[in-house]
CSV table of C-alpha atoms and ligand atoms in Angstrom, one decimal:
chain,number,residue,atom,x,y,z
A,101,UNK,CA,-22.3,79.3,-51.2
A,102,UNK,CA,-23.4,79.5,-54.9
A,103,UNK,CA,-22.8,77.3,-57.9
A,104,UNK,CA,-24.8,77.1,-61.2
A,105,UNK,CA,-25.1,73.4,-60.8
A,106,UNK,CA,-25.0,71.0,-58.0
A,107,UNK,CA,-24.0,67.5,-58.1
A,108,UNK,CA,-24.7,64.4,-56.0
A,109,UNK,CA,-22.3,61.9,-56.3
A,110,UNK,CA,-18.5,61.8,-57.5
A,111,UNK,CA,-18.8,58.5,-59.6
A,112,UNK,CA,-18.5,58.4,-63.6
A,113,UNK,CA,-21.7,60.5,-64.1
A,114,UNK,CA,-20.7,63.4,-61.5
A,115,UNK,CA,-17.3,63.2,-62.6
A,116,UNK,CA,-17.6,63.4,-66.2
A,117,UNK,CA,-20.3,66.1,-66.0
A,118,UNK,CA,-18.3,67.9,-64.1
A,119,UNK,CA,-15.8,68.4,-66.6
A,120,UNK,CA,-17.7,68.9,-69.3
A,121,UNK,CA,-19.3,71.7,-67.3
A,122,UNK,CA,-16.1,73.1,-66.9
A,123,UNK,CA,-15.1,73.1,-70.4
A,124,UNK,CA,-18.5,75.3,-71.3
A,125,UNK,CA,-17.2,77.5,-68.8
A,126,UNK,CA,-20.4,76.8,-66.3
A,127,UNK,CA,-19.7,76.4,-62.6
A,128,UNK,CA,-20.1,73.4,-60.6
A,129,UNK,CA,-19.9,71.8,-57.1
A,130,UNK,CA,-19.5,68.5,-56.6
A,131,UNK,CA,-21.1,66.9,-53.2
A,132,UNK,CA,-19.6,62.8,-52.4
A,133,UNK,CA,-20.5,61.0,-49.6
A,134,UNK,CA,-17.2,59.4,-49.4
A,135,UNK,CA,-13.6,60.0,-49.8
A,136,UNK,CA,-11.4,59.9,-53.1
A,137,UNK,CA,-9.9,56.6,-52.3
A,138,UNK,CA,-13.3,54.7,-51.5
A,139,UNK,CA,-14.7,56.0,-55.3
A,140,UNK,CA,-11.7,55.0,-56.7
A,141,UNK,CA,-11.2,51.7,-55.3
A,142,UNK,CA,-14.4,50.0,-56.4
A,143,UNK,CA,-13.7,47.5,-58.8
A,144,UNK,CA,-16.0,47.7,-61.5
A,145,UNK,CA,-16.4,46.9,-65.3
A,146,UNK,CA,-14.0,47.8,-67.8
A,147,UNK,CA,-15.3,48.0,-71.2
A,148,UNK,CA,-15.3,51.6,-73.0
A,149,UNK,CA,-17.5,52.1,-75.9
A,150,UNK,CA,-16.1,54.8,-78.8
A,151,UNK,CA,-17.8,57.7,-77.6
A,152,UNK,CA,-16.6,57.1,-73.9
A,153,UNK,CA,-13.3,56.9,-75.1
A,154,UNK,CA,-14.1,60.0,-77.5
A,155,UNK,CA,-15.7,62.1,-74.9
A,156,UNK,CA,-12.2,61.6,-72.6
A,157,UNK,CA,-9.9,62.4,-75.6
A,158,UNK,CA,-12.3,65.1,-76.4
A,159,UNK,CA,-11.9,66.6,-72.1
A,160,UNK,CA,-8.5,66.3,-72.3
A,161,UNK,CA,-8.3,63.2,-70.3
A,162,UNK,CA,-6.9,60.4,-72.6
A,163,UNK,CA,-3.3,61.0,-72.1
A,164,UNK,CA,-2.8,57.2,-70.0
A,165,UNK,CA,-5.6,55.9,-72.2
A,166,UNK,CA,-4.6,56.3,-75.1
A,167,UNK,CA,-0.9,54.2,-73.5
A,168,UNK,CA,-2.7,51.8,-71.3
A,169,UNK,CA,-5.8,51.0,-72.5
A,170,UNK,CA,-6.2,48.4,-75.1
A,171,UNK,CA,-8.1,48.4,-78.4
A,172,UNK,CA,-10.4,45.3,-78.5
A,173,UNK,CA,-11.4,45.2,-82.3
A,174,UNK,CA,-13.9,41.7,-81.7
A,175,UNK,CA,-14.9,39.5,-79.0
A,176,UNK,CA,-15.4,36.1,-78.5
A,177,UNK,CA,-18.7,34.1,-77.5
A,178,UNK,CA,-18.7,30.6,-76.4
A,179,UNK,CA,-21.5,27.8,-76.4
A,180,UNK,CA,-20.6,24.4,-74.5
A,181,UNK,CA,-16.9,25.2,-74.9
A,182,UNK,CA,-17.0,26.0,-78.9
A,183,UNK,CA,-15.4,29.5,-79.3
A,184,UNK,CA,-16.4,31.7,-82.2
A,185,UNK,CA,-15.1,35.4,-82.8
A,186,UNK,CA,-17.1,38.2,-83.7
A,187,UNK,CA,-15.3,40.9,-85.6
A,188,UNK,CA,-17.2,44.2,-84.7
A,189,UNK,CA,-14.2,46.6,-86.3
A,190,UNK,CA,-15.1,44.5,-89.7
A,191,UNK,CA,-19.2,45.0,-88.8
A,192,UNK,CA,-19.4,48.2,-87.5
A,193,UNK,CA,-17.1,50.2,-89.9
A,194,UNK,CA,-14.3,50.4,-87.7
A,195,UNK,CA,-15.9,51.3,-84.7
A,196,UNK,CA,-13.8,49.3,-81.2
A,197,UNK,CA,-14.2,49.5,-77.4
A,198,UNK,CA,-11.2,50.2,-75.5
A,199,UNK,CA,-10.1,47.8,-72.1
A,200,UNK,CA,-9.5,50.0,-69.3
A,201,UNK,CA,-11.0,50.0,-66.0
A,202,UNK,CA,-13.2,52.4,-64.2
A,203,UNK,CA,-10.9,52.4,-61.5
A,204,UNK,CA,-8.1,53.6,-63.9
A,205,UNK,CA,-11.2,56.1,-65.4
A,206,UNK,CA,-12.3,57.4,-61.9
A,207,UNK,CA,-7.9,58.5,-61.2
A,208,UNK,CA,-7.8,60.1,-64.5
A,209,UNK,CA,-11.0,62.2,-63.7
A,210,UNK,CA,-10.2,63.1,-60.0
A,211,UNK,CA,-6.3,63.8,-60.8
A,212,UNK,CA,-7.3,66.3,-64.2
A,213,UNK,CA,-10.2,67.7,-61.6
A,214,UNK,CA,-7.5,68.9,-59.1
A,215,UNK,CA,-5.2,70.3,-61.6
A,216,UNK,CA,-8.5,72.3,-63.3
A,217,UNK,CA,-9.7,73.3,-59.5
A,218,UNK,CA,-12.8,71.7,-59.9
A,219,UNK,CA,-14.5,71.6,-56.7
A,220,UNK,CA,-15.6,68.4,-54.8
A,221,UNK,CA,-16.9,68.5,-51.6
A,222,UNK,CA,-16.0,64.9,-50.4
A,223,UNK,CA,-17.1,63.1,-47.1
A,224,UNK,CA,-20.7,65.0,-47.4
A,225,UNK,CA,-23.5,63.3,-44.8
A,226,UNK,CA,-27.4,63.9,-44.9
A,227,UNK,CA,-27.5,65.4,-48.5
A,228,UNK,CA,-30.9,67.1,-49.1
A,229,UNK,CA,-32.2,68.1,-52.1
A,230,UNK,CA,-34.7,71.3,-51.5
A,231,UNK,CA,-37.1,73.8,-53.7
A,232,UNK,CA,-36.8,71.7,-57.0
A,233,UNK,CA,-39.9,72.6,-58.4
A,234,UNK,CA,-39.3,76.2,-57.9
A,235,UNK,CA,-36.9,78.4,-59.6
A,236,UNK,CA,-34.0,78.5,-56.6
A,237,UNK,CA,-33.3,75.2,-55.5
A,238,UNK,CA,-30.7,74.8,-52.9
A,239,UNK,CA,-28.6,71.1,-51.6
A,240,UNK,CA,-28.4,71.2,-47.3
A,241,UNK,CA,-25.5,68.6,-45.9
A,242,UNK,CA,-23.2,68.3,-43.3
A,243,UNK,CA,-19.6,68.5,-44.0
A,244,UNK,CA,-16.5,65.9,-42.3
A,245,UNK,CA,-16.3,68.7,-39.2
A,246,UNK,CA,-20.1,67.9,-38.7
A,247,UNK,CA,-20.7,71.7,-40.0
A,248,UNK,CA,-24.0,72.6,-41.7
A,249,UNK,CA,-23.4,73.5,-45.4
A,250,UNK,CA,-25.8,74.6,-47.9
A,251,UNK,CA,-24.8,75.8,-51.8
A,252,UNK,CA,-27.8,77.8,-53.7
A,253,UNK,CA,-28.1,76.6,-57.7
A,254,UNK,CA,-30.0,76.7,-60.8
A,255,UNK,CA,-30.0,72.9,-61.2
A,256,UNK,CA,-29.6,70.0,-59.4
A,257,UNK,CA,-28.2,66.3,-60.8
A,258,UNK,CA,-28.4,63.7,-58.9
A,259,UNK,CA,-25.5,61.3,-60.4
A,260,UNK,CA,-25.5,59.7,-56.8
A,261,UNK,CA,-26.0,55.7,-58.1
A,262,UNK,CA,-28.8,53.3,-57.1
A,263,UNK,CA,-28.4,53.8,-53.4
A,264,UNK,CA,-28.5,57.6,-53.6
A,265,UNK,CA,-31.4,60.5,-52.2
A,266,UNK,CA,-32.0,62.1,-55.8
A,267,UNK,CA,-34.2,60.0,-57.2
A,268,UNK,CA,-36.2,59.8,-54.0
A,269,UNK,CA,-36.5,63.3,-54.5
A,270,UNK,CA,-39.3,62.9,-57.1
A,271,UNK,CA,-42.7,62.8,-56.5
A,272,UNK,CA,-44.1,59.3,-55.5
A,273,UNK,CA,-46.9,60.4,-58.0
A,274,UNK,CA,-44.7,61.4,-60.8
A,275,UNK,CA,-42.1,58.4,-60.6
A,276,UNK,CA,-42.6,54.9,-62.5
A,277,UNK,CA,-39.9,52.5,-62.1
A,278,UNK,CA,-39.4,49.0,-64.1
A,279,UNK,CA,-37.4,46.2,-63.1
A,280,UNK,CA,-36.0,42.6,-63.7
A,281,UNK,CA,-34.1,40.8,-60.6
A,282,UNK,CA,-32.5,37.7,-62.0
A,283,UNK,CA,-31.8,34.7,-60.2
A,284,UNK,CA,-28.5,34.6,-60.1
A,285,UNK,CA,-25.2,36.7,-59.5
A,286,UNK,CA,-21.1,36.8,-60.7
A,287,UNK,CA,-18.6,36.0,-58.7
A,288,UNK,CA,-15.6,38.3,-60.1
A,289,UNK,CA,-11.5,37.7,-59.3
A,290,UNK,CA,-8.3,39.8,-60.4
A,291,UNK,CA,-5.4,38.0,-60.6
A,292,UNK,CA,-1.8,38.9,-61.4
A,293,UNK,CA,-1.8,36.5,-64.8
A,294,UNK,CA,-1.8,37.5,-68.2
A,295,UNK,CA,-5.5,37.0,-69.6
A,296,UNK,CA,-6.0,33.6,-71.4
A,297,UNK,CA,-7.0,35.1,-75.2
A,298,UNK,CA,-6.5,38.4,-76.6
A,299,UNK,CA,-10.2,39.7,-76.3
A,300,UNK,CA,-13.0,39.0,-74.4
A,301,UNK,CA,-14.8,35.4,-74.5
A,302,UNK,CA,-18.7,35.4,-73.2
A,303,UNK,CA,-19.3,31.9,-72.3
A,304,UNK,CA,-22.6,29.8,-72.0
A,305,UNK,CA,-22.1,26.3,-70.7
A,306,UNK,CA,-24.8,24.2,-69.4
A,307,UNK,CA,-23.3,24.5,-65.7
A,308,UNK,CA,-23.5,28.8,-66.7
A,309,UNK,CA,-22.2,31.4,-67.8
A,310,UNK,CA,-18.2,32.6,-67.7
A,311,UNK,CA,-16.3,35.6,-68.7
A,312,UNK,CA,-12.8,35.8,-69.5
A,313,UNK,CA,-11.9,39.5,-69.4
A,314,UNK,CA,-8.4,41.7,-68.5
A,315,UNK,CA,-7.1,44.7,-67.5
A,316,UNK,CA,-3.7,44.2,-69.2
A,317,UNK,CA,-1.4,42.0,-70.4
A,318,UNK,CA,-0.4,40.8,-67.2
A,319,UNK,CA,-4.0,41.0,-65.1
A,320,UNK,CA,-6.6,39.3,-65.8
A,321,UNK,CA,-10.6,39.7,-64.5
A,322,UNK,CA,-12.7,36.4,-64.7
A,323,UNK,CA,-16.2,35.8,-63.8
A,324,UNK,CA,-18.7,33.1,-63.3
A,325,UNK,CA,-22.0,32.9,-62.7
A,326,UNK,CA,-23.0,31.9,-58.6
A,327,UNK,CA,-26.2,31.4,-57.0
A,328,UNK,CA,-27.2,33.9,-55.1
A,329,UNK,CA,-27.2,32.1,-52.0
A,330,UNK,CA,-23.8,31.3,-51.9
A,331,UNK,CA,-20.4,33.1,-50.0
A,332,UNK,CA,-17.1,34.2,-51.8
A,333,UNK,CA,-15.4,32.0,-48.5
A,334,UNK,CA,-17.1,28.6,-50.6
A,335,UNK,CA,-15.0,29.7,-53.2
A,336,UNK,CA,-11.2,29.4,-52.8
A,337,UNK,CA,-9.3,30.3,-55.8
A,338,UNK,CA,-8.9,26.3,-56.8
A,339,UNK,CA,-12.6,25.9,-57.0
A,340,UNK,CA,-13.1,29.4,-58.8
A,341,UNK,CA,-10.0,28.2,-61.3
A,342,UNK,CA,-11.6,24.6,-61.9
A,343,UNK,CA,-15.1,26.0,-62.7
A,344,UNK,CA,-13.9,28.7,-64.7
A,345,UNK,CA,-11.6,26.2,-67.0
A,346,UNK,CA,-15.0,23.4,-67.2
A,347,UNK,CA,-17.1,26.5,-68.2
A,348,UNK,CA,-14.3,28.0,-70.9
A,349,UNK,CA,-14.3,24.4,-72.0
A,350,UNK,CA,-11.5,22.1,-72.4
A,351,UNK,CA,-9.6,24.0,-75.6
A,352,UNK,CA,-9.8,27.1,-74.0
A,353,UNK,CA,-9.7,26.0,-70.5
A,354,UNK,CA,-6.2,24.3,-70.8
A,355,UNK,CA,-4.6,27.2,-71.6
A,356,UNK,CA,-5.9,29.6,-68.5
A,357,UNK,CA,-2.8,30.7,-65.9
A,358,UNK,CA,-3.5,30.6,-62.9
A,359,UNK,CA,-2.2,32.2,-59.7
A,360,UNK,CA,-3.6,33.8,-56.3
A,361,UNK,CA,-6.8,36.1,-56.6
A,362,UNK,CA,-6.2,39.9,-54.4
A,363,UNK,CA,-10.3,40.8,-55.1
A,364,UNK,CA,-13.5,38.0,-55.1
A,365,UNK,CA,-16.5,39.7,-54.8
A,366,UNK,CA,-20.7,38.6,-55.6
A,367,UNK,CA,-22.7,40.8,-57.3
A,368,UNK,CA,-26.1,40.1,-58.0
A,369,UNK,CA,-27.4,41.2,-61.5
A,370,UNK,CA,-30.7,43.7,-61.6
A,371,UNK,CA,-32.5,45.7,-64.6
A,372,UNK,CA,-33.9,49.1,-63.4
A,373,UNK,CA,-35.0,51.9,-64.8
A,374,UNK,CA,-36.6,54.9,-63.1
A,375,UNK,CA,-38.9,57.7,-65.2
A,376,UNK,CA,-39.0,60.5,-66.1
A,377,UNK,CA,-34.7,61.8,-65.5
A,378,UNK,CA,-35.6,65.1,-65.2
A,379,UNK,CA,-38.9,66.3,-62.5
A,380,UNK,CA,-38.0,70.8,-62.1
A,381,UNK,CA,-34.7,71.4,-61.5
A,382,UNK,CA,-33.8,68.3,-60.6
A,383,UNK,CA,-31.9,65.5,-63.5
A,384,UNK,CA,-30.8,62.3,-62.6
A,385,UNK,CA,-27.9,60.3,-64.8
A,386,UNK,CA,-26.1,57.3,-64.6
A,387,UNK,CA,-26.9,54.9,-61.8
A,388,UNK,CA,-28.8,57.0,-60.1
A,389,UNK,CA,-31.8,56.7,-62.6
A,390,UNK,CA,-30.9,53.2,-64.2
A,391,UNK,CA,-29.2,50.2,-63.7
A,392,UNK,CA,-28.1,47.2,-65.7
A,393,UNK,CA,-26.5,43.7,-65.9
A,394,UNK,CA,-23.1,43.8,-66.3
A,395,UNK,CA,-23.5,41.3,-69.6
A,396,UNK,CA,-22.1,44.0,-71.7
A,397,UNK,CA,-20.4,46.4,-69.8
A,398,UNK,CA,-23.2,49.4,-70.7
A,399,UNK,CA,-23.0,50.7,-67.0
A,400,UNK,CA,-20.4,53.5,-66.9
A,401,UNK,CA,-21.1,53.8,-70.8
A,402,UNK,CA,-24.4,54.4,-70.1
A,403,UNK,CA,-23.5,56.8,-67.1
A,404,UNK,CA,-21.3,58.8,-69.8
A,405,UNK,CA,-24.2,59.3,-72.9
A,406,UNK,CA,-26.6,60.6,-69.9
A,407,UNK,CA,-24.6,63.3,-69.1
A,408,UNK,CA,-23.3,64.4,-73.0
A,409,UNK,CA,-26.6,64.8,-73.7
A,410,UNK,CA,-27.4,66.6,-70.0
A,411,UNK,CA,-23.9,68.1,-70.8
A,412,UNK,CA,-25.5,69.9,-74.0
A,413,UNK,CA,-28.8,70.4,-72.6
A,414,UNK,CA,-27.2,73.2,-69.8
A,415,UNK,CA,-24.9,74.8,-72.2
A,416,UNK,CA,-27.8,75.4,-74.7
A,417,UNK,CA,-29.7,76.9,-71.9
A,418,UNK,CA,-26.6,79.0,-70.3
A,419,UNK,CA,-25.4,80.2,-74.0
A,420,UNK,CA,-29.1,81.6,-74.1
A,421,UNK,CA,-30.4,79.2,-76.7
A,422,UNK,CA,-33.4,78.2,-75.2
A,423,UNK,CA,-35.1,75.3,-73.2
A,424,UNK,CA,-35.5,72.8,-75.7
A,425,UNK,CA,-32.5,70.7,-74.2
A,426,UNK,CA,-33.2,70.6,-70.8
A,427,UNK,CA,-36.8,69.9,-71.9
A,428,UNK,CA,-36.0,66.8,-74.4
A,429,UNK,CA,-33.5,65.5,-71.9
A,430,UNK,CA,-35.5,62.8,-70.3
A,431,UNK,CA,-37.1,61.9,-73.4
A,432,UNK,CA,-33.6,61.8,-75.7
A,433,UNK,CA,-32.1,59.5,-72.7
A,434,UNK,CA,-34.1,57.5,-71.9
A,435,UNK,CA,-34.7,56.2,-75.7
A,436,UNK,CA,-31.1,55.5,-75.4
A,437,UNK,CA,-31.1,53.7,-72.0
A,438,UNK,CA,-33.8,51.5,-72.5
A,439,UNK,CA,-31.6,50.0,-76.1
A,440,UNK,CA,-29.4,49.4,-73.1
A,441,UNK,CA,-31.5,47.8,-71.0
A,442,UNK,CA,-32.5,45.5,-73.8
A,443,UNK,CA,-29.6,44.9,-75.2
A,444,UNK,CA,-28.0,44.0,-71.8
A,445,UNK,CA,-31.0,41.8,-70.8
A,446,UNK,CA,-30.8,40.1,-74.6
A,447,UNK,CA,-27.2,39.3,-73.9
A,448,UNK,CA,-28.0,38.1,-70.5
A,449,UNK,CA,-30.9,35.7,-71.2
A,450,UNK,CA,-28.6,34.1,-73.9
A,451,UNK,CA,-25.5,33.5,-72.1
A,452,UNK,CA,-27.1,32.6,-68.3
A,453,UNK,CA,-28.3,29.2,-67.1
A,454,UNK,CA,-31.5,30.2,-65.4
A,455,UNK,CA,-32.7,27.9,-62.9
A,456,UNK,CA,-36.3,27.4,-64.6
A,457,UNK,CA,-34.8,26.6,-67.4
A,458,UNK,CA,-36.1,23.0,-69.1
A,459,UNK,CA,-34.6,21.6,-72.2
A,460,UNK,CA,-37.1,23.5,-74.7
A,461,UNK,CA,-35.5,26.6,-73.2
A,462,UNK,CA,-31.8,25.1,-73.3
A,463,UNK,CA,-31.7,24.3,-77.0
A,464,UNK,CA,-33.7,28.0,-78.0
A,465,UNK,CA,-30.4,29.4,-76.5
A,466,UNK,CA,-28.3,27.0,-78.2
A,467,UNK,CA,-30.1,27.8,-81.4
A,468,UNK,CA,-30.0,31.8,-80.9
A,469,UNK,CA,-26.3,31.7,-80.5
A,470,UNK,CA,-25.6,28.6,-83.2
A,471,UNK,CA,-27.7,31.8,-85.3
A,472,UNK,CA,-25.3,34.5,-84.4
A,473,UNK,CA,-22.1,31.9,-85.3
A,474,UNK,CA,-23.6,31.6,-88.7
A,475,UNK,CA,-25.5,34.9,-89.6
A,476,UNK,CA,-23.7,37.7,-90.3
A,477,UNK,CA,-26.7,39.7,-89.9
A,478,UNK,CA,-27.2,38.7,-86.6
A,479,UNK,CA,-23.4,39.1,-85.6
A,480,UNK,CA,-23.8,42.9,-86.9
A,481,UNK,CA,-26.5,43.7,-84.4
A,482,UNK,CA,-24.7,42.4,-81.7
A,483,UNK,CA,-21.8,44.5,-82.7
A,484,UNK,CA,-23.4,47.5,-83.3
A,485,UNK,CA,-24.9,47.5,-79.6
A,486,UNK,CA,-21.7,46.3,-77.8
A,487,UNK,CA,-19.6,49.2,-79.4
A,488,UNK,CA,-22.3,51.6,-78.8
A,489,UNK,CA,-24.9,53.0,-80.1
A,490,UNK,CA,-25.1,56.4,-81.6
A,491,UNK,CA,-26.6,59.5,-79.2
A,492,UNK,CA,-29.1,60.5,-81.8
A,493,UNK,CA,-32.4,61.2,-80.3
A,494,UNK,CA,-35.2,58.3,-80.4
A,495,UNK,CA,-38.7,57.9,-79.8
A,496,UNK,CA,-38.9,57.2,-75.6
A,497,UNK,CA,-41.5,55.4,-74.3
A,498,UNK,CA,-42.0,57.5,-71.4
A,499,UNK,CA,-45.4,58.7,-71.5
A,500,UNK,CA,-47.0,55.3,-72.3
B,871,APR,N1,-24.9,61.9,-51.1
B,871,APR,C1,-23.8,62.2,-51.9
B,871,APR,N2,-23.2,61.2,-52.6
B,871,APR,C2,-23.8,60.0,-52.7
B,871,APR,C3,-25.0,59.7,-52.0
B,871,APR,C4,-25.5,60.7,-51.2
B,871,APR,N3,-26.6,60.5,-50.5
B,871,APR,N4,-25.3,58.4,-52.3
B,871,APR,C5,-24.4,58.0,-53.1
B,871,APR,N5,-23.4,58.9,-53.4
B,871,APR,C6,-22.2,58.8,-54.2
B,871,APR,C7,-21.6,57.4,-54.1
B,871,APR,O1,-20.7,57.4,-53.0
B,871,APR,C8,-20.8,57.3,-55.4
B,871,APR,O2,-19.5,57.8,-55.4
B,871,APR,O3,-22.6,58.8,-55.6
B,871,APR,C9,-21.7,58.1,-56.4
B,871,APR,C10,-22.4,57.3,-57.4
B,871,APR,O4,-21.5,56.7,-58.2
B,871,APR,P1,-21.9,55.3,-59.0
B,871,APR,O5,-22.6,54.4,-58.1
B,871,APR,O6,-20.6,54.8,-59.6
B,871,APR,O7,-22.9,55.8,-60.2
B,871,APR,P2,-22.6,56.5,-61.5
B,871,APR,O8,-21.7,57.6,-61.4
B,871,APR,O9,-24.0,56.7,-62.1
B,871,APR,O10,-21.8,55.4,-62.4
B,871,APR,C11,-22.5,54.4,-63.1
B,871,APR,O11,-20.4,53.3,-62.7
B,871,APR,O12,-20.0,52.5,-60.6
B,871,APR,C12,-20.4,52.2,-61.8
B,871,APR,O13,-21.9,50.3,-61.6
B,871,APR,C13,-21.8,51.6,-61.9
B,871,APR,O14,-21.3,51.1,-64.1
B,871,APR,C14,-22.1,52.0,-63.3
B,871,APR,C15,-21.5,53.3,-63.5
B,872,PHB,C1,-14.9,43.5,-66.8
B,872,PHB,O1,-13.8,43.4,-67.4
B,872,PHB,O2,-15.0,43.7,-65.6
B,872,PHB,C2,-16.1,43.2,-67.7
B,872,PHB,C3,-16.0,43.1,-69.0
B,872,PHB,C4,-17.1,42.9,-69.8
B,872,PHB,C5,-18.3,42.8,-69.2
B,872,PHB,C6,-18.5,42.9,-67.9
B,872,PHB,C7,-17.4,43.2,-67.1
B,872,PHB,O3,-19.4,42.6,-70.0
């Protein structure tokens, strides 16, 4: 087999390259691990910045977004049970995100990728990535049958998420990574009830941190922050409910529905980031090459400016334009992802109760976000990063 450009991994970042691949007329094969329904099922964050939701409008992939999904034009933060709204239409110039979950992403991208033919080779076992760093690279896996494949390429991404085998792929010499473990995870439910305000409230209380978020009017996602010690089955639905409503505060807290969770799930929260995102033929995006907190919801966004940019970068190079794209890539994304990484660390450190945490540190947070109640200057910068920020290019800090 032969395909201009391989791809590891079916999530957001495979996905969405592969369609805008498609619609620069450059051929692709897509190689997952799992099955459709396993991608799909993964309940993750929900948030899309502007230029996600521009980039599906712009694919031809909006149709059920633009019906479903719903226009968020502020959020709330919360300190001690004292809600205050931030109104990033107002700050930014208009600019919203858009509620709509990645599962409901993923459907749109797999159903539109069967109608176009694009090709997906699911269930795919011991992918290896060969000859990257010469000019005829080739990916070697076995197929559901157990078959040896193999598909010859020009390029290589590796959009296969944290766990994948592309970034591995890279020279031990050549790779630096950077990281931040924090001590402490979310516990996340769905529940069948409609969501308790109209946008999103971030909450920092001194037992920690809580977010009220949706998926529509009649589902709702809430989090709070767990040690990371502890088990989902310590948590039945009354004790999640309680803690939620103390954390929300009493105002907000009395008016919460509640009713049976169908999904409770820990995740623990991690900043990563792995350099350089392009080593010969090979480019990493999304997961695969960086990872944040969830404070935010910058992951899939993050996932989706990586491969615009990679997007350009190979039709520059196919229309005969020259290198320069696929050259600047690493550098042009990774000045975006680490405003990210900083921006979803920021808003972590200010909303989470970390266990080291004295009362010197405890009344620095309170200040920060008393600061951001009162200064409209500092409510703008935390607008301009939670709707996105642009995909100019940036100085990287790469080589230092
Ligand atoms: N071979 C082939 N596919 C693989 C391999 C492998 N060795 N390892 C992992 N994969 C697949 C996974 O099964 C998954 O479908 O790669 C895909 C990676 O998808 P994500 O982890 O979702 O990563 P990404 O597409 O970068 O999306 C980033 O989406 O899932 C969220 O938390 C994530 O918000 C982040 C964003
Ligand atoms: C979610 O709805 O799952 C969600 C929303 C905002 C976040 C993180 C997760 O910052």
């Amino acid at each position: 087999m032969r395909t201009q450009v391989a791809i590891i991994g079916a999530g957001p970042a495979g996905m969405f390259l592969a369609h805008l691949l498609r619609a620069d007329g450059i051929d692709a094969l897509v190689i997952e691990r799992r099955d459709r329904s396993y991608v799909e099922g993964r309940v993750r964050a929900g948030v899309l910045e502007q230029a996600t939701v521009g980039l599906m409008r712009r694919l031809g992939l909006a149709d059920r977004l633009e019906r479903e999904g719903m226009v968020h034009r502020g959020t709330n933060l919360s300190l001690d049970g004292r809600m205050f709204h931030i109104d990033m239409a107002a700050l930014t110039g208009g600019s919203t995100v858009t509620v709509y979950g990645q599962q409901e992403v993923m459907r749109d991208l797999f159903d539109a990728a069967q109608v176009r033919g694009l090709e997906i080779a699911w269930n795919a076992a011991d992918v290896a990535l060969h000859e990257l760093d010469g000019t005829r690279p080739f990916v070697t896996w076995r197929d559901a049958d157990g078959a040896a494949r193999r598909v010859d390429c020009d390029f290589v991404v590796g959009c296969d998420g944290y766990h994948g085998v592309s970034r591995a792929s890279l020279p031990a010499d050549v790779r630096r990574t950077f990281e931040r473990v924090y001590p402490f995870g979310w516990l996340g439910i769905l529940a069948e009830v409609p969501p308790v305000e109209d946008e999103l409230v971030y909450a920092n209380h001194e037992r920690g941190f809580a977010l009220a978020s949706m998926r529509s009017a009649t589902r709702s996602r809430y989090y709070v922050q767990c040690g990371l010690d502890e088990d989902v089955a310590d948590w039945p639905d009354e004790r999640f409910w309680d803690e939620l409503c103390l954390r929300l505060g009493p105002e907000t807290g009395a008016r919460v529905t509640r009713g049976a969770s169908f999904e409770k799930t820990i995740a623990p929260l991690r900043s990563f980031v792995s350099e350089p995102m392009r080593w010969g033929r090979l480019f990493l995006a999304g997961d695969a090459a960086h990872i944040v907190p969830p404070t935010g919801a910058k992951g899939m966004n993050l996932a989706v400016s990586d491969v615009t940019m990679l997007g350009e970068a190979l039709a520059g190079h196919y229309r005969g334009q020259g290198d320069a794209g696929i050259d600047g890539y690493s550098a042009r994304a990774l000045a975006r992802v680490w405003k990210a990484e900083r921006f979803s660390w920021w808003f972590t450190s200010v909303t989470h109760r970390f266990p080291t945490m004295d009362g010197f540190d405890r009344r620095i947070q309170m200040a920060e976000l008393d600061y951001i109640r009162g200064s409209e200057a500092a409510q703008r910068t935390l607008a301009e990063n939670y709707v996105g920020l642009p995909l100019t290019g940036g100085v990287s800090s790469e080589a230092v």
